């Protein structure tokens, strides 16, 4: 059913998120655009340096990438 597929997709995203965080994928500069796209444009422009140093940077990138798949 659709509900069961939704649950399976949710679990798959959780596993994918964990795997991405554990890898070196979030450190790849290719995903910088995903990190900056997570924040509103004005905030991303004004606080770019702070965003790049954000302590949850890896998790934000992993979440965006996992949700895009």
CSV table of C-alpha atoms in Angstrom, one decimal:
chain,number,residue,atom,x,y,z
A,1,UNK,CA,0.0,0.0,0.0
A,2,UNK,CA,1.0,3.6,-0.2
A,3,UNK,CA,1.4,3.9,3.5
A,4,UNK,CA,3.8,0.9,3.6
A,5,UNK,CA,5.8,2.4,0.8
A,6,UNK,CA,6.0,5.7,2.7
A,7,UNK,CA,7.4,3.9,5.7
A,8,UNK,CA,9.9,2.0,3.7
A,9,UNK,CA,11.1,5.2,2.0
A,10,UNK,CA,11.4,6.9,5.4
A,11,UNK,CA,13.6,4.1,6.7
A,12,UNK,CA,15.7,4.1,3.5
A,13,UNK,CA,16.3,7.8,3.9
A,14,UNK,CA,17.4,7.3,7.5
A,15,UNK,CA,19.9,4.6,6.5
A,16,UNK,CA,21.1,6.7,3.6
A,17,UNK,CA,21.6,9.8,5.8
A,18,UNK,CA,23.6,7.8,8.3
A,19,UNK,CA,25.8,6.3,5.5
A,20,UNK,CA,26.4,9.8,4.0
A,21,UNK,CA,27.4,11.3,7.3
A,22,UNK,CA,29.8,8.5,8.0
A,23,UNK,CA,31.5,8.9,4.6
A,24,UNK,CA,33.6,11.7,3.2
A,25,UNK,CA,30.8,12.9,0.8
A,26,UNK,CA,29.8,15.9,2.9
A,27,UNK,CA,33.5,17.1,2.7
A,28,UNK,CA,33.3,17.3,-1.1
A,29,UNK,CA,33.2,20.9,-2.4
A,30,UNK,CA,30.7,19.7,-5.0
A,31,UNK,CA,28.0,19.7,-2.3
A,32,UNK,CA,28.7,23.3,-1.2
A,33,UNK,CA,25.8,24.4,-3.4
A,34,UNK,CA,23.5,22.1,-1.5
A,35,UNK,CA,24.6,23.5,1.8
A,36,UNK,CA,24.1,27.1,0.8
A,37,UNK,CA,20.7,26.2,-0.9
A,38,UNK,CA,19.5,24.9,2.5
A,39,UNK,CA,19.4,28.5,3.8
A,40,UNK,CA,17.4,31.5,2.6
A,41,UNK,CA,19.3,33.4,-0.1
A,42,UNK,CA,19.8,36.6,1.9
A,43,UNK,CA,21.1,34.6,4.9
A,44,UNK,CA,23.4,32.5,2.7
A,45,UNK,CA,24.9,35.6,1.2
A,46,UNK,CA,25.3,37.5,4.4
A,47,UNK,CA,26.6,34.6,6.5
A,48,UNK,CA,28.4,32.5,4.0
A,49,UNK,CA,31.6,32.1,6.1
A,50,UNK,CA,29.6,31.2,9.2
A,51,UNK,CA,27.5,28.7,7.3
A,52,UNK,CA,30.7,27.0,5.9
A,53,UNK,CA,31.9,26.7,9.5
A,54,UNK,CA,28.5,25.5,10.9
A,55,UNK,CA,28.9,22.6,13.3
A,56,UNK,CA,26.1,20.7,11.6
A,57,UNK,CA,27.4,21.4,8.1
A,58,UNK,CA,27.9,17.7,7.4
A,59,UNK,CA,24.5,16.7,8.7
A,60,UNK,CA,22.8,19.4,6.7
A,61,UNK,CA,24.5,18.3,3.5
A,62,UNK,CA,23.7,14.7,4.2
A,63,UNK,CA,20.0,15.5,4.8
A,64,UNK,CA,19.7,17.5,1.7
A,65,UNK,CA,21.4,14.9,-0.5
A,66,UNK,CA,19.3,12.0,1.1
A,67,UNK,CA,16.1,13.9,0.6
A,68,UNK,CA,16.9,14.8,-3.0
A,69,UNK,CA,17.1,11.1,-4.0
